[in-house]
Short mmCIF file of C-alpha atoms and ligand atoms in Angstrom, two decimals:
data_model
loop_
_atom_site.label_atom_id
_atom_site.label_comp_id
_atom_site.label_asym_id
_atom_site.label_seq_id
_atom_site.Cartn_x
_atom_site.Cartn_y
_atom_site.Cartn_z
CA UNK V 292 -35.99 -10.42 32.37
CA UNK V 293 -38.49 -12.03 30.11
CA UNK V 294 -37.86 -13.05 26.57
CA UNK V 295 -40.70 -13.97 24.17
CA UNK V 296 -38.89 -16.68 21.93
CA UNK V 297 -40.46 -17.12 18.52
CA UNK V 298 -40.54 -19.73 15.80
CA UNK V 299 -39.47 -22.15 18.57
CA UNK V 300 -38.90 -25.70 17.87
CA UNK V 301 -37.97 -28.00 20.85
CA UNK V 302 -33.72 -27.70 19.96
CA UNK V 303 -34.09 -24.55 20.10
CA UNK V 304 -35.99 -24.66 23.53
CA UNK V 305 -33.62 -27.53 24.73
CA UNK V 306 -30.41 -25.35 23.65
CA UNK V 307 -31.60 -21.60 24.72
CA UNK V 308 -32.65 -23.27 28.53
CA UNK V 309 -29.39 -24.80 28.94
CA UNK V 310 -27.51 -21.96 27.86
CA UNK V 311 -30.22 -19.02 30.05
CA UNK V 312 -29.57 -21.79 33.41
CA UNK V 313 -28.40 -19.72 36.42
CA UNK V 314 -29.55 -16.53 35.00
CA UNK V 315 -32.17 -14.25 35.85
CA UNK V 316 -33.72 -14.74 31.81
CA UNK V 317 -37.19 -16.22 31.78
CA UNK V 318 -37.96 -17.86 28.39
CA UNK V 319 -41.23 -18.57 26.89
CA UNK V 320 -41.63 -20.25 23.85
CA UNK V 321 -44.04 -19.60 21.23
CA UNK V 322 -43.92 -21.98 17.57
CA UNK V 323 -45.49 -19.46 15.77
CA UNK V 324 -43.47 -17.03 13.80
CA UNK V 325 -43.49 -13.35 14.72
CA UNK V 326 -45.22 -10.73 12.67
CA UNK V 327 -48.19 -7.62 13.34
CA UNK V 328 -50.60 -10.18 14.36
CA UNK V 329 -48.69 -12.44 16.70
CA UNK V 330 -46.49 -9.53 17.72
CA UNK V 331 -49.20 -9.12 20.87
CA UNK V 332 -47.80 -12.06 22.53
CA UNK V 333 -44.60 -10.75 23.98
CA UNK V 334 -46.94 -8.32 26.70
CA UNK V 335 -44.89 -8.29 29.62
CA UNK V 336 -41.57 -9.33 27.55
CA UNK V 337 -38.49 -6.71 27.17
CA UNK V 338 -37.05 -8.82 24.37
CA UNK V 339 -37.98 -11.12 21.71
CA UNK V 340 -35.86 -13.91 20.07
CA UNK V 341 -36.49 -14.57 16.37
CA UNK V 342 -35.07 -16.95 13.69
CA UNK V 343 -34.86 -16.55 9.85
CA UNK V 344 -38.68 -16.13 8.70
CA UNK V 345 -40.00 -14.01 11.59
CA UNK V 346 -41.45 -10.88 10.13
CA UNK V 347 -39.53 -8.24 12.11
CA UNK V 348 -41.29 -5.30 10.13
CA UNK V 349 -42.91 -2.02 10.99
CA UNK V 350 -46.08 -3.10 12.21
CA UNK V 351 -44.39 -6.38 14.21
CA UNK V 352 -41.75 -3.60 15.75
CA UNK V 353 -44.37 -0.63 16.09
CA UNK V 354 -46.64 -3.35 18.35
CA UNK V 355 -43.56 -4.64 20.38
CA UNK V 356 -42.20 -1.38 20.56
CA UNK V 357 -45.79 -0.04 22.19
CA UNK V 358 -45.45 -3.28 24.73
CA UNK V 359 -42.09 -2.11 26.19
CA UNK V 360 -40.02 -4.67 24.24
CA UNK V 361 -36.72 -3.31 22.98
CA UNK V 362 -34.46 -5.69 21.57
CA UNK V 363 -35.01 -7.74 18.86
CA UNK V 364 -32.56 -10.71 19.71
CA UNK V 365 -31.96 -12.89 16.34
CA UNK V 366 -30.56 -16.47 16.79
CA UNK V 367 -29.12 -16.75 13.47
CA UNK V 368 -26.48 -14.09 11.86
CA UNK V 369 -28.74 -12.70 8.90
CA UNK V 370 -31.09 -9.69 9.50
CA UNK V 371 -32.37 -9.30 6.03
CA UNK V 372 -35.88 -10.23 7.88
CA UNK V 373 -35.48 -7.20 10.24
CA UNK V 374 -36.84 -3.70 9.05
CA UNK V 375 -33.64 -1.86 10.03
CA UNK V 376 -34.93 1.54 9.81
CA UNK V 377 -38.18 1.02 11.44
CA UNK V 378 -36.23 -0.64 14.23
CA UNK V 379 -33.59 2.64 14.61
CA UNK V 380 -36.69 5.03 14.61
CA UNK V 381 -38.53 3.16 17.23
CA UNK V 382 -35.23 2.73 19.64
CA UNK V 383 -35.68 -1.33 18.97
CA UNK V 384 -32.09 -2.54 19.38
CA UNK V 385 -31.46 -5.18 17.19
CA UNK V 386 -28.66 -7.93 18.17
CA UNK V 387 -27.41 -10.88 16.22
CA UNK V 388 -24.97 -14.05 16.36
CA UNK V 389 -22.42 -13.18 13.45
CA UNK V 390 -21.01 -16.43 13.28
CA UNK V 391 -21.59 -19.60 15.11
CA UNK V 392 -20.18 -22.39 13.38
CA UNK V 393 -19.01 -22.15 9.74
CA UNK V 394 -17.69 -25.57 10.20
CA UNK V 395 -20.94 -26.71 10.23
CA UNK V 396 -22.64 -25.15 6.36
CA UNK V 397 -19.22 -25.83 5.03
CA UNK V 398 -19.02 -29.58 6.12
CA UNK V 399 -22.67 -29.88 4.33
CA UNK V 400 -21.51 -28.04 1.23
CA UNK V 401 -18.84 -30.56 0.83
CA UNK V 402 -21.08 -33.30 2.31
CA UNK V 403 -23.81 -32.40 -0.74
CA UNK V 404 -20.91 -32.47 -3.31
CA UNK V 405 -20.30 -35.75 -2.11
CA UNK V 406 -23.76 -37.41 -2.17
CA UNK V 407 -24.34 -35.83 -5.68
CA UNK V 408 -21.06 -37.24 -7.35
CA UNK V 409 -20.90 -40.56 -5.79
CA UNK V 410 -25.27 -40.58 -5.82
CA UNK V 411 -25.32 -41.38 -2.37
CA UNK V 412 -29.38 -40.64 -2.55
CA UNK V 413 -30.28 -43.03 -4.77
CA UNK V 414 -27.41 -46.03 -3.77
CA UNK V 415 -29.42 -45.64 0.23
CA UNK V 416 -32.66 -46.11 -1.78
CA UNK V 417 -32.01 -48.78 -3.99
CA UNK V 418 -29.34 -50.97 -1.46
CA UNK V 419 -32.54 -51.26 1.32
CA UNK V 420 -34.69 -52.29 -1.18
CA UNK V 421 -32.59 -55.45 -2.13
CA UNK V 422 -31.52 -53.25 -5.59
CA UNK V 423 -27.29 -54.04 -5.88
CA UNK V 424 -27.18 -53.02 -9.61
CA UNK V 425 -24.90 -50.76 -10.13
CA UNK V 426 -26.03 -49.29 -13.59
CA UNK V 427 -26.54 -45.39 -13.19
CA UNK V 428 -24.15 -44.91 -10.35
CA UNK V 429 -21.19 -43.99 -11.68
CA UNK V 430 -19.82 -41.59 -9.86
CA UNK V 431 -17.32 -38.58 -10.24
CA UNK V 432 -14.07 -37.97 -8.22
CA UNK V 433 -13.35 -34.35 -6.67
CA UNK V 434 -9.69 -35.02 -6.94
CA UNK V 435 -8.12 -32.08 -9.00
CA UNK V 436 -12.10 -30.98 -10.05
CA UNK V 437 -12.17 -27.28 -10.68
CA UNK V 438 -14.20 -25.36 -7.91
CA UNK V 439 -15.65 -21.64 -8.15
CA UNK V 440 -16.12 -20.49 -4.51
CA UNK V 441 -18.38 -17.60 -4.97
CA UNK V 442 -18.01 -15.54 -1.19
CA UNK V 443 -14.95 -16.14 0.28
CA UNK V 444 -15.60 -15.03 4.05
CA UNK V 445 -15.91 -17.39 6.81
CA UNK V 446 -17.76 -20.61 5.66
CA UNK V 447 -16.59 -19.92 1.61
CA UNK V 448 -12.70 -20.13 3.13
CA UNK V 449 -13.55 -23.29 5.25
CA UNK V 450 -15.35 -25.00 2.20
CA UNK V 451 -11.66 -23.56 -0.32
CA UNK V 452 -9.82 -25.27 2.90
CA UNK V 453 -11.51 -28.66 2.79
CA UNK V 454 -11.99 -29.13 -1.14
CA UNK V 455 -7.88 -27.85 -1.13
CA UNK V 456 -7.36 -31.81 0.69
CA UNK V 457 -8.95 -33.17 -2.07
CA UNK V 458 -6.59 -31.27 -4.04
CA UNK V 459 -9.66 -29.35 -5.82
CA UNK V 460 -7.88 -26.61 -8.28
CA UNK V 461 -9.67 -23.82 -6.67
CA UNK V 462 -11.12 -20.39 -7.94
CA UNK V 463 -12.41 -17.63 -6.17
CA UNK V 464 -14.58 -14.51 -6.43
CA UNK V 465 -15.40 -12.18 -3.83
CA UNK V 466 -15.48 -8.26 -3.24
CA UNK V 467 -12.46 -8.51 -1.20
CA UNK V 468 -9.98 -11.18 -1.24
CA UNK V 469 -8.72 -13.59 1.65
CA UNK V 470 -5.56 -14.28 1.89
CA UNK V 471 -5.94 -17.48 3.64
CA UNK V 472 -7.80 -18.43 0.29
CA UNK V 473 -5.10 -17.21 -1.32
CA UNK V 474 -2.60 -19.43 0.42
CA UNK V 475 -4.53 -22.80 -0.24
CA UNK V 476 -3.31 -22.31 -4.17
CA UNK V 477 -7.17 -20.38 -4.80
CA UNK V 478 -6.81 -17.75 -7.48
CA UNK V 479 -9.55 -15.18 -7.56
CA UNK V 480 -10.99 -14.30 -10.77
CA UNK V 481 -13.99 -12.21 -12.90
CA UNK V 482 -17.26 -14.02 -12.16
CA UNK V 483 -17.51 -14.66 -15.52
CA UNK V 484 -14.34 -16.67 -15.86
CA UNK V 485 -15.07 -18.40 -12.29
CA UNK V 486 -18.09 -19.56 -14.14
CA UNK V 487 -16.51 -20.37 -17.53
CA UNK V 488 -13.91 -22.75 -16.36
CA UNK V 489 -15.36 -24.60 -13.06
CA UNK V 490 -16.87 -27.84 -12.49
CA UNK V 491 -18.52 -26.93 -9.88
CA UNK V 492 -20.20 -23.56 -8.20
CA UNK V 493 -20.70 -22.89 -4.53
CA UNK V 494 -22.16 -19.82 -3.35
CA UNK V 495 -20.99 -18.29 0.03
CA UNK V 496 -21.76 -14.36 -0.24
CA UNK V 497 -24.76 -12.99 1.59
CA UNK V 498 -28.11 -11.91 0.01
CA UNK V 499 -27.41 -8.31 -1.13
CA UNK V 500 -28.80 -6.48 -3.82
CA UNK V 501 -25.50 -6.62 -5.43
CA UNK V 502 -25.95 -10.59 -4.99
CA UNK V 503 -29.87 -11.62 -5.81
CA UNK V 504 -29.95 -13.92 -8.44
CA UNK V 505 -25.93 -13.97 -9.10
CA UNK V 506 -26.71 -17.27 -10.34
CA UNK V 507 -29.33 -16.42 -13.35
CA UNK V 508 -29.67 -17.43 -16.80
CA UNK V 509 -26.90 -15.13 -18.25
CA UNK V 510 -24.36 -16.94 -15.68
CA UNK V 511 -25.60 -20.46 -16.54
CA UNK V 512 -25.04 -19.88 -20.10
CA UNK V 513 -21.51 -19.07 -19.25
CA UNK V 514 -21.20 -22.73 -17.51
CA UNK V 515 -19.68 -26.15 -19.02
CA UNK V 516 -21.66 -28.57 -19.70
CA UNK V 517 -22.36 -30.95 -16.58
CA UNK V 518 -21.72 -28.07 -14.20
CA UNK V 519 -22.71 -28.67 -10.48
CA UNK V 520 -24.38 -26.41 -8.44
CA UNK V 521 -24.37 -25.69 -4.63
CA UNK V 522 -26.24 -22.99 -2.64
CA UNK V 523 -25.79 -23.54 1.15
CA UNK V 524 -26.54 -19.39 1.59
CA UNK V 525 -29.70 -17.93 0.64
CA UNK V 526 -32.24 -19.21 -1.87
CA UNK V 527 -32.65 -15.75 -3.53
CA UNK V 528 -28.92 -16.16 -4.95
CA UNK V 529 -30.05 -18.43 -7.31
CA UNK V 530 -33.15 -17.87 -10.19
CA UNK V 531 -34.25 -21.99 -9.38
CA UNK V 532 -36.75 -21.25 -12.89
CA UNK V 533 -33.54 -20.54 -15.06
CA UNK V 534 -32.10 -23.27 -12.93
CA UNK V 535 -34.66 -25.87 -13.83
CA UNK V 536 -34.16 -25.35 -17.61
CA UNK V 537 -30.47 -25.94 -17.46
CA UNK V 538 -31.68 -29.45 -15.37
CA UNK V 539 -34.02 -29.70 -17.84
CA UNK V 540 -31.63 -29.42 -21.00
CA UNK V 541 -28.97 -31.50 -19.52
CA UNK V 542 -26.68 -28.37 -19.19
CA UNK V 543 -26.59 -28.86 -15.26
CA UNK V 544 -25.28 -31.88 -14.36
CA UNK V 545 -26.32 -31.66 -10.42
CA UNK V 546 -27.73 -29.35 -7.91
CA UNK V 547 -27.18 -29.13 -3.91
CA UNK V 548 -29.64 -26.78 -2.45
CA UNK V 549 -29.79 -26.21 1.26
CA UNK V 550 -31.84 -22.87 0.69
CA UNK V 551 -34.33 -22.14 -1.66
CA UNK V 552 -36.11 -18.93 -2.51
CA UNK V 553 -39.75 -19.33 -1.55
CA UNK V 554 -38.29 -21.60 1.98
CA UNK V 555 -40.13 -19.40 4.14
CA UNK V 556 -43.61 -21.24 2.91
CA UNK V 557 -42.22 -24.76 3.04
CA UNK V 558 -39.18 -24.89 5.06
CA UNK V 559 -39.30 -25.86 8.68
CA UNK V 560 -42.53 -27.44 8.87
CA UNK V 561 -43.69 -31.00 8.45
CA UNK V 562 -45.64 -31.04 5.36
CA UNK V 563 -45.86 -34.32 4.58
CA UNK V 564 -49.14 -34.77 4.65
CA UNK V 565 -49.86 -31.73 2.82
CA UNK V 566 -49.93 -31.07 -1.33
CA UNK V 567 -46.49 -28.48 -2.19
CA UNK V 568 -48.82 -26.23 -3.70
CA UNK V 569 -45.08 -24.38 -4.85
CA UNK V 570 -44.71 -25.73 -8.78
CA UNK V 571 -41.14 -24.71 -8.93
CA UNK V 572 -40.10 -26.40 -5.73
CA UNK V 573 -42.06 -29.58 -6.87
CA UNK V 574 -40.80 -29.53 -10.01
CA UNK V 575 -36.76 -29.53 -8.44
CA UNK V 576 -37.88 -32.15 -6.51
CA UNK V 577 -38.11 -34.79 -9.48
CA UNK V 578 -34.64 -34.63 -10.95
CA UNK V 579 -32.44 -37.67 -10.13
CA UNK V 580 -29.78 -35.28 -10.07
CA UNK V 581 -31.04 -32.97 -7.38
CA UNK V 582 -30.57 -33.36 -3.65
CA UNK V 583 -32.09 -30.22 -1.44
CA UNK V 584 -31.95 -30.35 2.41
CA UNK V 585 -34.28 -27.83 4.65
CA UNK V 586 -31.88 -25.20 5.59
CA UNK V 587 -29.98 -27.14 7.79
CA UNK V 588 -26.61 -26.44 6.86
CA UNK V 589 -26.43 -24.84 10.65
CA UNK V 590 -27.78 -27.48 12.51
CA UNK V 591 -25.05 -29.42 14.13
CA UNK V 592 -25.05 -29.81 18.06
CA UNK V 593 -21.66 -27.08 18.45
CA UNK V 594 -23.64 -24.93 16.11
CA UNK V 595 -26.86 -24.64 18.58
CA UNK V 596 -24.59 -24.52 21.57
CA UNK V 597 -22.93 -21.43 20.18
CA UNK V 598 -25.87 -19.56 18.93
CA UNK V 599 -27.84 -20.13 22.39
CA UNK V 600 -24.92 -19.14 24.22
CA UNK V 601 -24.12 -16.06 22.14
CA UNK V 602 -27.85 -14.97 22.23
CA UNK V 603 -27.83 -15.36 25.76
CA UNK V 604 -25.02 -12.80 25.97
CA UNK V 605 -26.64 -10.59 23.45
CA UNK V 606 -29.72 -9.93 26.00
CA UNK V 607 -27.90 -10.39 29.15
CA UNK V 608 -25.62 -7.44 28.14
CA UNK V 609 -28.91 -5.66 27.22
CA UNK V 610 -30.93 -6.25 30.64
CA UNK V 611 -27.34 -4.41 32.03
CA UNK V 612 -27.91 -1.50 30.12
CA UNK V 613 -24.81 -2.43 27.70
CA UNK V 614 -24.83 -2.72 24.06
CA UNK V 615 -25.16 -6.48 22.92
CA UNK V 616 -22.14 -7.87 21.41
CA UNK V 617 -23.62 -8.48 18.27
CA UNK V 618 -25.52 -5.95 17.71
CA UNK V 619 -26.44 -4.84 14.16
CA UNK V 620 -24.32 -1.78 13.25
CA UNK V 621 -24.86 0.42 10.59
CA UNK V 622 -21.58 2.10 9.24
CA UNK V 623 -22.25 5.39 11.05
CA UNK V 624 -21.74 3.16 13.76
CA UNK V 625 -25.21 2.24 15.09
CA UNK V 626 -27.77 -0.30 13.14
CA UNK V 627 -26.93 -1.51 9.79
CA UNK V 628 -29.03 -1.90 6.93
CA UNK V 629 -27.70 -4.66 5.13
CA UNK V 630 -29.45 -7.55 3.53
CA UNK V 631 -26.18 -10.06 4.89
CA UNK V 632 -27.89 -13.38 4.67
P1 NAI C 859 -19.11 -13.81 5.73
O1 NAI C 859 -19.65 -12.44 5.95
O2 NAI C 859 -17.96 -14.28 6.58
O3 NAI C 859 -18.65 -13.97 4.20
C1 NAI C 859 -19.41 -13.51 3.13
C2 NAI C 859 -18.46 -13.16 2.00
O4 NAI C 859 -19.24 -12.78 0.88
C3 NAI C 859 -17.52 -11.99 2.34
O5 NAI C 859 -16.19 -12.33 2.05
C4 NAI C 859 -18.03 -10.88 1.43
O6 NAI C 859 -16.99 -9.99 1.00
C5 NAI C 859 -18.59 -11.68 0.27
N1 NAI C 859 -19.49 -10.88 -0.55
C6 NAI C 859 -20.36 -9.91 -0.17
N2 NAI C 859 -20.96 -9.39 -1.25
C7 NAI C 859 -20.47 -10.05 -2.32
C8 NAI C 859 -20.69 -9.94 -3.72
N3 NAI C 859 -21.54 -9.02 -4.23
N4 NAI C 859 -20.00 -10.76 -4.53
C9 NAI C 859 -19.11 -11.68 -4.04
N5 NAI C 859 -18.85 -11.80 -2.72
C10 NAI C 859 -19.53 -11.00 -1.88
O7 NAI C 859 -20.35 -14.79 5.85
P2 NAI C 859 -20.34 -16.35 6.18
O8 NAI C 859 -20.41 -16.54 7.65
O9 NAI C 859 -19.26 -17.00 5.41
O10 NAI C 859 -21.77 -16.78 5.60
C11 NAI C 859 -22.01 -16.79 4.20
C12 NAI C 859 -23.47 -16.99 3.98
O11 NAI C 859 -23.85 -18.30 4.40
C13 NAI C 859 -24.39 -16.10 4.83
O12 NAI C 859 -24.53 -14.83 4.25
C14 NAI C 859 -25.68 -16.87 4.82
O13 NAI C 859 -26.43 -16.46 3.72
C15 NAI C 859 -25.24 -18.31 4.66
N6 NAI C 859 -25.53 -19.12 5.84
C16 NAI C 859 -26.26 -20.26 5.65
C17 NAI C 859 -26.56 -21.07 6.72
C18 NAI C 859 -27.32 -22.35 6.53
O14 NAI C 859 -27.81 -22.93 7.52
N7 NAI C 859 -27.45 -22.87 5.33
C19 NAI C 859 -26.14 -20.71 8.08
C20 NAI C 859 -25.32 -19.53 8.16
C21 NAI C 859 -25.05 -18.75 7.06
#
């Protein structure tokens, strides 16, 4: 069976061969991102593979669906780029890899809570350019800090589990709790009090409607003073503009971003050469006490392995005639429409 593979970079062409090797799947790979206009390049595919800023809406999915193809194989677990509906009315099944490797956005949580209290960014800068001063470094300890896990699913308890051997004092808020979080000492609370009393935030929920911009002006003012923040989950958790006037005030001590919500223009890409024509990204980007990574709080070797393998097995078990194992369900048991990030 042939699979149109979108958005391809050459990991994910590396990682999706190796794991497609001794099966009958015949990959070609396309860099440009799927939407209505590029949609006409899968002729003679029966499935496309997609990543997180594909356009999988109506006209993308009415033009695949016209070619034949008919599943939309993500290789990433959120969907909230996939018109659900559109999908279920055209017969477009749409398959997923739920989870991959939590191990590897929690480890970069912790790793940007790190760099931002010991200033890891600027000590790399200043030691190779012959600069051993040590004025502005002083750094913070995350021994028995107070953390507000916000989301505590899969990476959110991994992160609770780490910061728990640093002996973090940890607090929790979700819509259900875990009771592994639970049993690292965590003690889930209102939002408001999860942001009143920690020293640092880290978001782990999905983008819902119940979630966009949990992290907004109202919320900051709630913060201590010096708070840090971390999003590792979706850039529309966070308003960055109410975000940028707590930098700006010297309300928020530090920010770890791994996501940001306008990514889809800049992340991905080498722009270097190019003028960030985005004001409120380029403005983030001058605070000493910033650090933001491209979205690559999934990128670890295990991590690829897993999500080529499990999309491998998502359209193998299609070309049988089965339903993929990670399909997208909805809760009357077929395709869901959830926003999960
Ligand atoms: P998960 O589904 O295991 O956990 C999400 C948790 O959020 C659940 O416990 C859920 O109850 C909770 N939640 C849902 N709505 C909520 C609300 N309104 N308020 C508070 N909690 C709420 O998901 P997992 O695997 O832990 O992933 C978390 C997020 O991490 C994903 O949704 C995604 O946005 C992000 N992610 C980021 C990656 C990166 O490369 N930076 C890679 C993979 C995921």
């Amino acid at each position: 069976m042939k699979i149109a593979v979108f958005s391809s970079k050459s990991y994910d062409e590396e990682f999706l061969r190796a794991a497609a090797q001794g099966s009958d799947i015949e990959l070609v790979f396309f860099e440009t991102r799927l939407n209505g206009s590029t949609a006409p390049l899968a002729r003679g595919c029966r499935a496309v593979c997609v990543f997180v800023n594909d356009h999988v809406d109506e006209p993308a999915l009415s033009v695949l669906h016209e070619m034949g193809v008919g599943l939309v194989a993500l290789r990433c677990s959120g969907y909230n780029n996939v018109d659900l509906a559109a999908a279920e009315r055209l017969g477009v099944v749409v398959a997923r890899v739920p989870a991959y490797s939590p191990h590897a956005v929690a480890e970069l949580t912790v790793a940007l809570m790190l760099s931002l209290d010991r200033k890891l960014h600027k000590a790399y800068n200043r030691v190779r350019e012959g600069n051993f001063n040590l004025e502005g470094l002083l750094g913070a300890e995350l021994f028995r800090r107070t953390v507000g896990v916000i989301g505590t699913g899969k990476i959110g308890a991994i992160v609770a589990k780490i910061l728990a051997g640093f002996e973090c004092r940890l607090l929790a808020y979700d819509l259900v709790r875990n009771s592994e979080v639970e049993a690292l000492g965590a003690r889930y609370v209102a939002l408001d009090d999860l942001c009143r009393e920690s020293d640092i935030i880290t978001l782990h929920c999905p983008l819902t409607p119940g979630t966009y911009r949990i992290i907004n002006e109202d919320s900051l003012s709630l913060t201590k003073p010096g708070v840090m923040l971390i999003n590792t989950s979706r850039g529309k958790l966070v308003d960055t503009e109410a975000v940028i006037r707590g930098l700006k005030s010297g309300h928020i001590g530090a920010v770890g971003l791994d996501v940001y919500e306008e990514e889809e223009e800049l992340f991905f890409e080498d722009l270097s050469n190019q003028v960030i024509q985005d004001d409120v990204f380029a403005r983030m980007l001058t605070f000493p006490n910033v650090i933001i990574t491209g979205h690559q709080g999934y990128f670890t070797r295990p991590a690829l392995e897993a999500i080529a393998r499990q999309t491998v097995e998502n359209i193998a078990a299609f070309a049988r005639g089965e339903t993929p194992p990670g399909v997208v369900e909805t809760a009357s048991g077929r395709r869901g429409t959830s926003l999960a990030g």
